[in-house]
XYZ file of C-alpha atoms in Angstrom:
639
model
C -39.341 -43.209 16.440
C -36.703 -44.581 18.782
C -33.022 -44.058 18.084
C -32.601 -47.705 17.167
C -35.334 -47.477 14.537
C -33.874 -44.535 12.584
C -30.708 -44.241 10.517
C -27.494 -43.828 12.521
C -26.544 -40.210 13.171
C -23.134 -39.125 11.894
C -20.459 -38.853 14.530
C -19.217 -35.289 15.046
C -15.932 -34.647 13.301
C -13.086 -33.842 15.710
C -12.651 -30.604 13.830
C -16.332 -29.590 13.899
C -17.484 -27.022 16.428
C -18.522 -28.807 19.628
C -22.017 -30.211 19.328
C -22.232 -29.622 15.565
C -22.462 -32.818 13.482
C -20.798 -32.965 10.106
C -22.874 -31.202 7.477
C -25.013 -29.171 9.873
C -25.481 -25.489 9.125
C -23.392 -23.202 11.290
C -25.605 -20.998 13.415
C -24.351 -17.993 15.419
C -23.433 -20.078 18.484
C -21.583 -22.685 16.422
C -19.671 -19.938 14.620
C -18.740 -18.372 17.966
C -17.382 -21.708 19.196
C -15.434 -22.188 15.977
C -14.032 -18.659 16.279
C -12.869 -19.385 19.832
C -11.115 -22.580 18.724
C -9.367 -20.753 15.881
C -8.280 -17.928 18.191
C -6.921 -20.495 20.637
C -4.791 -21.885 17.813
C -3.529 -18.357 17.100
C -2.348 -18.071 20.695
C -0.733 -21.501 20.718
C -0.852 -23.617 17.533
C -1.307 -27.324 18.209
C -1.109 -30.601 16.319
C -4.792 -30.403 15.365
C -4.261 -27.122 13.486
C -4.136 -28.542 9.941
C -7.316 -30.681 10.129
C -9.128 -27.909 11.995
C -8.256 -25.394 9.270
C -9.281 -27.711 6.451
C -12.600 -28.596 7.996
C -13.385 -25.051 9.133
C -12.624 -23.738 5.651
C -14.926 -26.284 3.997
C -17.767 -25.419 6.344
C -17.331 -21.630 6.068
C -16.956 -21.645 2.280
C -20.270 -23.505 1.995
C -22.185 -20.944 4.065
C -24.273 -18.242 2.286
C -22.401 -14.929 1.942
C -24.750 -12.953 4.194
C -25.282 -15.567 6.938
C -24.119 -14.499 10.429
C -21.698 -12.070 8.767
C -19.715 -10.812 11.745
C -18.974 -14.206 13.304
C -18.266 -15.763 9.911
C -15.839 -12.979 8.981
C -14.091 -13.298 12.360
C -13.561 -17.007 11.637
C -12.295 -16.310 8.109
C -9.842 -13.671 9.353
C -8.549 -16.126 11.949
C -8.060 -18.707 9.188
C -6.223 -16.053 7.157
C -3.815 -15.459 10.060
C -3.298 -19.163 10.694
C -2.656 -19.801 7.000
C -0.070 -17.016 7.134
C 1.664 -18.650 10.103
C 1.612 -21.963 8.215
C 3.165 -20.202 5.176
C 0.165 -21.208 3.048
C -0.012 -18.095 0.876
C -2.752 -19.317 -1.455
C -4.911 -20.414 1.486
C -4.441 -17.022 3.171
C -5.571 -15.250 -0.018
C -8.637 -17.464 -0.320
C -9.705 -16.909 3.293
C -9.216 -13.133 3.127
C -10.974 -12.847 -0.244
C -13.990 -14.780 1.064
C -14.030 -12.457 4.095
C -14.158 -9.479 1.699
C -17.051 -11.057 -0.216
C -18.955 -11.719 3.017
C -18.276 -8.177 4.289
C -19.528 -6.646 1.034
C -22.711 -8.699 1.322
C -23.154 -7.588 4.936
C -22.778 -3.921 3.992
C -20.830 -3.120 7.167
C -17.947 -0.685 6.488
C -15.935 -1.634 9.584
C -16.016 -5.346 8.699
C -15.144 -4.581 5.080
C -12.158 -2.455 6.111
C -10.748 -5.279 8.236
C -11.300 -7.829 5.479
C -9.761 -5.579 2.810
C -6.678 -5.056 4.936
C -6.250 -8.805 5.445
C -6.761 -9.417 1.721
C -4.175 -6.779 0.801
C -1.618 -8.373 3.145
C -2.306 -11.855 1.762
C -2.047 -10.597 -1.813
C 1.288 -8.826 -1.504
C 2.758 -11.772 0.380
C 1.577 -14.005 -2.499
C 3.223 -11.714 -5.076
C 0.136 -9.909 -6.403
C 1.239 -6.395 -5.445
C -1.042 -4.538 -7.896
C -4.239 -6.023 -6.500
C -2.841 -5.687 -2.969
C -2.487 -1.939 -3.479
C -6.002 -1.764 -4.943
C -7.426 -3.464 -1.828
C -5.385 -1.252 0.513
C -6.478 1.964 -1.194
C -10.140 0.894 -1.169
C -9.831 0.289 2.561
C -7.977 3.573 3.016
C -10.748 5.536 1.304
C -13.243 3.977 3.704
C -10.994 4.543 6.734
C -10.583 8.229 5.895
C -14.364 8.615 5.912
C -14.547 7.036 9.363
C -11.583 8.982 10.723
C -10.722 6.385 13.388
C -6.957 6.032 14.010
C -6.813 2.207 14.091
C -8.075 1.556 10.545
C -6.156 4.602 9.285
C -2.929 3.200 10.687
C -3.632 -0.268 9.303
C -4.459 0.823 5.741
C -1.715 3.460 5.423
C 0.788 0.857 6.624
C -0.501 -1.855 4.299
C -0.430 0.492 1.298
C 3.154 1.380 2.228
C 4.218 -2.264 2.418
C 2.689 -2.951 -1.026
C 4.700 -0.006 -2.390
C 7.888 -1.368 -0.778
C 7.308 -4.642 -2.621
C 7.152 -2.538 -5.809
C 10.404 -0.749 -4.818
C 8.580 2.632 -4.676
C 10.317 3.729 -1.494
C 9.579 7.463 -1.608
C 5.837 6.852 -1.818
C 6.028 4.051 0.738
C 7.820 6.377 3.156
C 5.042 8.940 2.837
C 2.444 6.238 3.589
C 4.375 5.087 6.668
C 4.631 8.685 7.913
C 0.849 8.951 7.791
C 0.493 5.548 9.424
C 2.769 6.758 12.228
C 0.655 9.884 12.695
C -2.381 7.629 13.248
C -0.427 5.177 15.433
C 0.549 7.938 17.866
C -3.175 8.195 18.696
C -3.194 4.533 19.806
C -1.323 4.557 23.140
C -2.569 1.061 23.982
C -1.034 -0.353 20.778
C 2.737 0.184 20.915
C 3.114 -2.472 18.244
C 1.531 -0.052 15.765
C 4.255 2.551 16.341
C 6.902 -0.187 16.218
C 5.656 -1.356 12.820
C 5.618 2.169 11.359
C 9.019 3.194 12.711
C 10.813 0.102 11.512
C 9.176 0.403 8.080
C 10.329 4.035 7.916
C 13.823 2.795 8.791
C 13.578 0.269 5.952
C 12.679 2.989 3.424
C 15.544 5.145 4.676
C 17.880 2.186 4.162
C 16.825 1.949 0.526
C 16.883 5.715 0.038
C 20.306 6.001 1.711
C 19.016 8.488 4.283
C 21.194 6.922 6.977
C 20.870 9.583 9.659
C 17.080 9.551 9.667
C 17.049 5.775 9.344
C 19.271 5.418 12.414
C 16.953 7.679 14.405
C 13.815 5.770 13.292
C 15.356 2.378 14.055
C 16.513 3.571 17.475
C 12.991 4.776 18.265
C 11.523 1.480 17.018
C 13.596 -0.747 19.303
C 12.689 1.441 22.286
C 8.925 1.551 21.735
C 8.069 -1.580 23.707
C 9.353 -2.860 27.044
C 8.766 -6.382 25.748
C 7.020 -8.052 22.803
C 3.267 -8.321 23.168
C 2.652 -11.135 20.684
C 4.385 -13.171 17.998
C 4.017 -10.481 15.322
C 5.470 -7.823 17.636
C 8.394 -10.132 18.418
C 9.189 -10.615 14.746
C 8.855 -6.878 14.110
C 11.216 -6.122 16.996
C 13.823 -8.440 15.498
C 13.358 -6.755 12.117
C 13.800 -3.360 13.800
C 16.993 -4.573 15.472
C 18.257 -5.794 12.093
C 17.630 -2.355 10.522
C 19.275 -0.705 13.537
C 22.365 -2.889 13.080
C 22.549 -1.987 9.383
C 22.642 1.739 10.192
C 25.113 1.310 13.048
C 27.425 -0.588 10.691
C 27.194 2.255 8.165
C 28.466 4.626 10.871
C 31.070 2.012 11.987
C 29.632 1.753 15.506
C 30.571 -1.901 15.845
C 30.264 -2.251 19.638
C 26.715 -0.908 19.607
C 25.915 -3.145 16.633
C 27.058 -6.218 18.596
C 24.893 -5.179 21.525
C 21.848 -4.983 19.221
C 22.752 -8.365 17.675
C 22.677 -9.908 21.153
C 19.247 -8.362 21.766
C 17.945 -9.647 18.409
C 19.255 -13.138 19.166
C 17.530 -13.181 22.564
C 14.219 -11.989 21.085
C 14.391 -14.574 18.302
C 15.098 -17.395 20.765
C 12.241 -16.294 23.016
C 9.584 -16.109 20.286
C 10.769 -19.153 18.305
C 9.736 -17.688 14.927
C 11.944 -19.081 12.104
C 11.984 -15.706 10.310
C 13.186 -13.937 13.460
C 16.016 -16.478 13.876
C 17.209 -15.913 10.308
C 17.133 -12.113 10.599
C 19.048 -12.189 13.918
C 21.708 -14.407 12.340
C 21.985 -12.100 9.324
C 22.541 -9.114 11.626
C 25.321 -10.939 13.465
C 26.948 -12.143 10.262
C 26.985 -8.666 8.699
C 28.470 -7.230 11.895
C 31.320 -9.741 11.710
C 31.985 -8.884 8.060
C 31.965 -5.114 8.645
C 34.185 -5.500 11.728
C 36.911 -7.308 9.795
C 35.981 -10.935 10.498
C 34.777 -11.740 7.000
C 35.216 -15.522 7.112
C 33.183 -15.891 10.299
C 30.514 -13.455 9.126
C 30.103 -15.045 5.709
C 29.821 -18.460 7.351
C 27.037 -17.182 9.644
C 25.134 -15.628 6.731
C 25.484 -18.733 4.553
C 24.077 -20.851 7.398
C 21.200 -18.391 7.792
C 20.609 -18.580 4.037
C 20.368 -22.364 4.258
C 17.629 -21.964 6.896
C 15.903 -19.290 4.817
C 15.617 -21.690 1.874
C 13.116 -23.710 3.913
C 10.989 -20.626 4.652
C 8.927 -18.219 2.585
C 10.014 -16.143 -0.395
C 10.373 -12.944 1.646
C 12.861 -14.430 4.118
C 14.917 -16.005 1.326
C 15.095 -12.685 -0.511
C 16.329 -10.939 2.651
C 19.028 -13.570 3.142
C 20.234 -13.375 -0.463
C 20.424 -9.586 -0.264
C 22.424 -9.787 2.981
C 24.866 -12.294 1.493
C 25.396 -10.144 -1.617
C 26.045 -7.120 0.619
C 28.495 -9.142 2.729
C 30.456 -10.286 -0.329
C 30.611 -6.695 -1.597
C 31.935 -5.546 1.784
C 34.469 -8.423 1.818
C 35.727 -7.221 -1.592
C 34.500 -10.309 -3.434
C 32.359 -8.724 -6.176
C 32.279 -11.834 -8.357
C 30.679 -13.860 -5.567
C 28.267 -10.990 -4.866
C 27.195 -11.103 -8.510
C 26.589 -14.866 -8.329
C 24.261 -14.265 -5.369
C 22.454 -11.472 -7.209
C 21.947 -13.790 -10.180
C 20.356 -16.313 -7.843
C 18.154 -13.503 -6.529
C 17.026 -12.783 -10.114
C 16.184 -16.468 -10.662
C 14.397 -16.646 -7.317
C 12.294 -13.580 -8.097
C 11.393 -14.945 -11.531
C 10.435 -18.325 -10.093
C 8.364 -16.725 -7.343
C 6.470 -14.639 -9.918
C 5.906 -17.691 -12.123
C 4.565 -19.643 -9.164
C 2.317 -16.736 -8.194
C 1.010 -16.501 -11.771
C 0.179 -20.214 -11.777
C -1.629 -19.983 -8.444
C -3.636 -16.944 -9.530
C -4.523 -18.569 -12.840
C -5.665 -21.734 -11.031
C -7.789 -19.702 -8.604
C -9.380 -17.798 -11.483
C -10.213 -21.067 -13.242
C -11.848 -22.295 -10.042
C -13.983 -19.150 -9.868
C -15.032 -19.615 -13.491
C -15.952 -23.229 -12.749
C -18.096 -22.084 -9.822
C -19.843 -19.632 -12.116
C -20.447 -22.324 -14.744
C -20.987 -25.621 -12.854
C -20.498 -28.825 -14.860
C -23.645 -30.406 -16.220
C -24.651 -33.860 -17.293
C -24.131 -34.791 -20.934
C -26.433 -32.497 -22.971
C -29.317 -34.360 -24.529
C -30.513 -31.860 -27.094
C -28.775 -29.949 -29.865
C -29.657 -26.668 -28.149
C -28.095 -27.850 -24.880
C -24.941 -28.988 -26.696
C -24.610 -25.605 -28.439
C -25.147 -23.797 -25.137
C -22.477 -25.966 -23.490
C -19.967 -25.163 -26.267
C -20.731 -21.449 -26.008
C -20.245 -21.523 -22.243
C -16.887 -23.235 -22.682
C -15.783 -20.666 -25.272
C -16.907 -17.786 -23.073
C -14.971 -19.234 -20.133
C -11.852 -19.630 -22.315
C -12.107 -16.032 -23.563
C -12.600 -14.763 -20.011
C -9.597 -16.786 -18.834
C -7.342 -15.354 -21.558
C -8.566 -11.816 -20.844
C -8.005 -12.122 -17.114
C -4.585 -13.713 -17.631
C -3.356 -10.944 -19.955
C -4.800 -8.285 -17.642
C -2.942 -9.786 -14.689
C 0.362 -9.925 -16.562
C -0.167 -6.389 -17.851
C -0.527 -5.120 -14.289
C 2.711 -6.858 -13.342
C 4.377 -5.229 -16.355
C 3.259 -1.833 -15.044
C 4.813 -2.694 -11.666
C 8.061 -3.636 -13.438
C 8.210 -0.153 -14.975
C 7.203 1.863 -11.897
C 10.738 2.094 -10.556
C 11.745 4.046 -13.681
C 8.390 5.661 -14.544
C 6.242 6.249 -11.442
C 3.248 7.293 -13.583
C 2.774 3.670 -14.682
C 2.040 4.880 -18.229
C 5.287 3.943 -20.014
C 4.154 0.496 -21.135
C 0.834 1.912 -22.419
C 2.605 4.654 -24.387
C 4.990 2.105 -25.887
C 2.090 -0.204 -26.777
C 0.084 2.538 -28.487
C 3.060 4.016 -30.344
C 4.050 0.511 -31.494
C 0.552 -0.076 -32.901
C 0.520 3.302 -34.682
C 3.978 2.654 -36.114
C 2.902 -0.795 -37.350
C -0.160 0.763 -38.968
C 1.981 3.431 -40.644
C 4.286 0.681 -41.952
C 1.337 -1.103 -43.595
C 0.555 -3.963 -41.188
C -3.056 -5.156 -40.874
C -5.451 -4.332 -38.037
C -5.163 -7.742 -36.364
C -1.382 -7.467 -36.136
C -1.601 -3.910 -34.790
C -4.103 -4.848 -32.073
C -2.028 -7.844 -30.939
C 1.119 -5.723 -31.015
C -0.364 -3.013 -28.801
C -1.296 -5.576 -26.141
C 1.960 -7.541 -26.393
C 4.214 -4.481 -26.425
C 2.906 -3.423 -23.010
C 4.704 -6.450 -21.555
C 8.110 -5.744 -23.117
C 9.965 -5.098 -19.836
C 8.112 -7.563 -17.595
C 11.457 -9.198 -16.769
C 12.639 -6.066 -14.945
C 10.567 -7.313 -12.003
C 13.523 -9.570 -11.237
C 16.316 -6.987 -11.567
C 17.477 -5.830 -8.099
C 16.545 -2.173 -7.644
C 20.029 -1.395 -6.329
C 21.210 -2.156 -9.875
C 18.268 -0.856 -11.910
C 18.113 2.520 -10.144
C 21.827 3.193 -9.716
C 22.433 6.850 -10.726
C 25.965 6.359 -12.125
C 27.355 4.075 -14.812
C 26.858 0.358 -14.264
C 29.754 -2.048 -14.121
C 29.856 -4.840 -16.695
C 28.720 -7.433 -14.138
C 25.709 -5.267 -13.316
C 24.901 -4.780 -16.986
C 24.790 -8.553 -17.264
C 22.003 -8.614 -14.670
C 20.071 -5.933 -16.545
C 20.429 -7.799 -19.848
C 18.969 -10.912 -18.263
C 15.564 -9.212 -17.981
C 14.822 -10.166 -21.595
C 15.126 -13.896 -20.878
C 13.478 -13.603 -17.465
C 10.381 -11.973 -18.969
C 10.086 -14.565 -21.722
C 10.501 -17.354 -19.174
C 7.679 -15.922 -17.070
C 5.320 -16.321 -20.050
C 6.548 -19.820 -20.894
C 3.338 -21.576 -19.837
C 0.972 -19.164 -21.581
C -0.673 -19.801 -24.938
C -2.140 -17.527 -27.591
C -0.908 -15.110 -30.257
C -0.349 -12.220 -27.853
C 1.720 -14.383 -25.477
C 3.912 -15.682 -28.322
C 4.385 -12.181 -29.733
C 5.155 -10.819 -26.267
C 7.863 -13.450 -25.796
C 9.469 -12.476 -29.119
C 9.362 -8.817 -28.133
C 10.869 -9.504 -24.692
C 13.718 -11.564 -26.120
C 14.666 -9.322 -29.043
C 13.666 -5.691 -28.393
C 17.284 -4.930 -27.424
C 18.721 -6.659 -30.508
C 20.404 -4.178 -32.877
C 19.920 -4.062 -36.614
C 23.720 -4.410 -37.106
C 23.971 -7.354 -34.676
C 25.773 -5.591 -31.813
C 22.902 -5.531 -29.313
C 21.693 -8.398 -27.158
C 21.186 -11.152 -27.965
C 24.154 -10.648 -30.308
C 23.473 -13.568 -32.652
C 20.628 -11.904 -34.592
C 20.513 -8.925 -36.933
C 18.500 -7.376 -39.774
C 15.302 -9.265 -40.704
C 16.237 -12.153 -38.400
C 14.997 -9.901 -35.572
C 11.207 -10.437 -35.327
C 9.395 -7.429 -36.783
C 7.321 -6.916 -33.624
C 10.542 -6.568 -31.618
C 11.984 -4.111 -34.181
C 8.885 -1.932 -33.911
C 8.821 -2.004 -30.108
C 12.554 -1.217 -29.963
C 11.866 2.100 -31.705
C 8.774 2.962 -29.663
C 10.490 2.029 -26.386
C 13.625 4.042 -27.177
C 11.659 7.127 -28.205
C 9.530 7.027 -25.058
C 12.543 6.385 -22.805
C 14.475 9.279 -24.370
C 11.610 11.747 -23.952
C 11.050 10.942 -20.261
C 13.442 11.308 -17.307
C 15.388 8.401 -15.868
C 17.427 8.085 -12.668
C 20.642 8.626 -14.633
C 19.579 11.498 -16.981
C 16.889 14.119 -17.703
C 14.292 13.844 -20.491
C 15.325 14.783 -24.034
C 13.193 17.177 -26.126
C 11.290 15.358 -28.888
C 13.460 16.919 -31.609
C 16.689 15.745 -29.959
C 15.265 12.251 -29.476
C 14.230 12.021 -33.137
C 17.660 13.258 -34.215
C 19.318 10.534 -32.131
C 16.966 7.869 -33.517
C 17.653 9.052 -37.101
C 21.395 8.744 -36.447
C 20.909 5.176 -35.151
C 18.760 4.108 -38.126
C 20.611 1.312 -39.912
C 22.783 0.733 -36.828
C 20.481 0.065 -33.873
C 17.132 0.327 -35.624
C 15.510 -1.004 -38.787
C 16.134 1.877 -41.259
C 12.743 1.598 -42.976
C 10.847 1.599 -39.671
C 13.009 4.479 -38.447
C 11.781 6.647 -41.323
C 8.171 5.693 -40.591
C 8.588 6.625 -36.898
C 10.054 10.055 -37.668
C 7.191 10.832 -40.072
C 4.616 9.474 -37.600
C 5.825 11.618 -34.682
C 5.811 14.653 -36.977
C 2.192 13.996 -37.954
C 1.123 13.404 -34.336
C 2.747 16.633 -33.176
C 1.286 18.568 -36.107
C -2.166 17.432 -34.980
C -1.722 19.427 -31.778
C -2.554 18.272 -28.272
C -0.483 16.460 -25.704
C 1.503 13.606 -27.259
C 1.834 11.788 -23.924
C -1.911 12.030 -23.249
C -2.661 10.661 -26.713
C -0.339 7.682 -26.360
C -1.269 6.920 -22.730
C -5.037 7.032 -23.220
C -5.376 3.276 -22.652
C -3.824 3.650 -19.190
C -7.060 5.314 -18.103
C -8.826 1.958 -18.425
C -6.390 0.293 -16.017
C -7.799 -0.107 -12.505
C -4.283 -0.289 -11.143
C -3.175 2.975 -12.761
C -6.317 4.693 -11.461
C -5.616 3.372 -7.968
C -2.057 4.740 -8.184
C -3.492 8.136 -9.118
C -6.001 7.942 -6.264
C -3.247 7.142 -3.791
C -1.362 10.216 -5.008
C -4.440 12.329 -4.257
C -4.766 10.806 -0.773
C -1.101 11.422 -0.015
C -1.425 15.035 -1.127
C -4.536 15.579 1.008
C -3.566 13.782 4.236
C -1.135 15.516 6.623
C 2.072 13.657 7.387
C 3.897 13.267 10.684
C 6.380 16.047 11.524
C 9.409 14.088 10.316
C 10.693 14.895 6.835
C 11.088 12.775 3.727
C 14.202 10.867 2.845
C 16.826 11.426 0.195
C 16.897 9.606 -3.117
C 19.089 6.696 -4.075
C 19.049 2.902 -3.956
C 20.406 0.169 -1.737
C 20.213 -3.588 -1.330
C 16.685 -4.712 -0.526
C 14.933 -6.003 2.565
C 11.280 -6.703 3.237
C 8.768 -4.516 5.055
C 6.740 -5.485 8.099
C 3.038 -6.057 7.701
C 0.616 -6.211 10.567
C -0.509 -9.828 10.252
């Protein structure tokens, strides 16, 4: 048949691999050409980037999981990096997750490690720090078996960054130390040492170990003669910013200005918007510390305006810098206004992340249960209804599991075991049962109570972890966590979500009306919140906090008895005292009994596994930092 006799062939799309018509399967050569085009965009993004990404993603997502695994994964990882550069967080997660799926199907550990690391980075940048840590630790387990320094550096560093996003700076520091030990075995990759050293400096900034932080930052800025790529350039600017922060602490203003000039030059050379903002923040803070507050605040406010057009991480850095500048300029009221905006920003970012993750989960469910034509028989109609119900149940389960993991993250800064919310949930259910409530209420209460302090995700750790007494303005930020948590669940439906919102809003309300919110008292406080208030207070009293040691059970019960009728519902107070007596009389470990449900949490198990890995792996010769808290910045990933 001549060409004129057959149907017209489709014209190749401008974004298809050369020689591959639209709809054709991607063979190994076509994938190699696509990979080369994507890598060219990584070196120098062009105007055709967006259509190329969209078309490449459609083609790669349609390919079977095991087809041409290595080339396909290379393409997906390039898309992940390009989505990152385009600040498309959801697209970066999708590309990295598909790379993980393809690598699992291929059964190649090296490919899986690379894909897991990319997925972990995409996840923590999108706000899903629990799953990011799970991916990083899975990759770390595999890397330790292989023993090669490159994957060891990558996964230790990524685990550390996820922990920084959770404000677990001591643990993050230990991960970065181990990453640095691996990076020293990579002489041809100075960017690896740069990343580790500046992340160590970041942890020292938070932990107020200024001397070690200054040394780490100084080493970081001297690692490379010049930036090797865009990521190294951004990391060098971040290292200069940390260096400036430590120099300002030691009042070395001339050296700080010299480093500001270097950061400004690097930012101008690389053209990265994040680098420009961080260089401006360094210069603004130097002005403020050196007595030129008006000029410095003006610089930082201009940098903040630019940060508002960038990603969540850059905006958070800018808000933290402005709050610090106002504190230094002796304007605490303005600093508190900025911190309140930071709380709102964090809440909004978490809400957006929850919506994205819920949407992605719905898409996966739809792929597992593709839509069908209208059912023609009664059996088909019943099967369709059952499938819909099963999908709805799975969606609710996954949604509550996701929020529960975030609630654990919210508590980790005060209880590193991650078991506090599980103990409070179980004790709440047992107390409700002892008070005569039915099984359905008790089950819902146990699940809902685990979320009681979800809103603490948005409280700046410099406030939440402050060892001394908080000022009234800072207490106001802490009190806001009740409304922040309830707002985060605003779009969710179901009995547990409604009960969780009541608990979040009212578990700090006092029986006599003097708690917060102050306009409710006695039975006007929802009963679920009254029960959780007792369980939460007992568990908090019997475990250490940054500002005090743990109380013995007897002392805690004595304090709760004294507060019965004042802070707590008097009838429920009596039930709690009897319940704890019965539980202790039964023998065994009270904590283990109440935290049993934590053993079913993948995230808690991953945290425990990471603890084992940290204990087993040798660290670099440098020591650990001191404890404390400071205003927050973001860590450097490896992109």
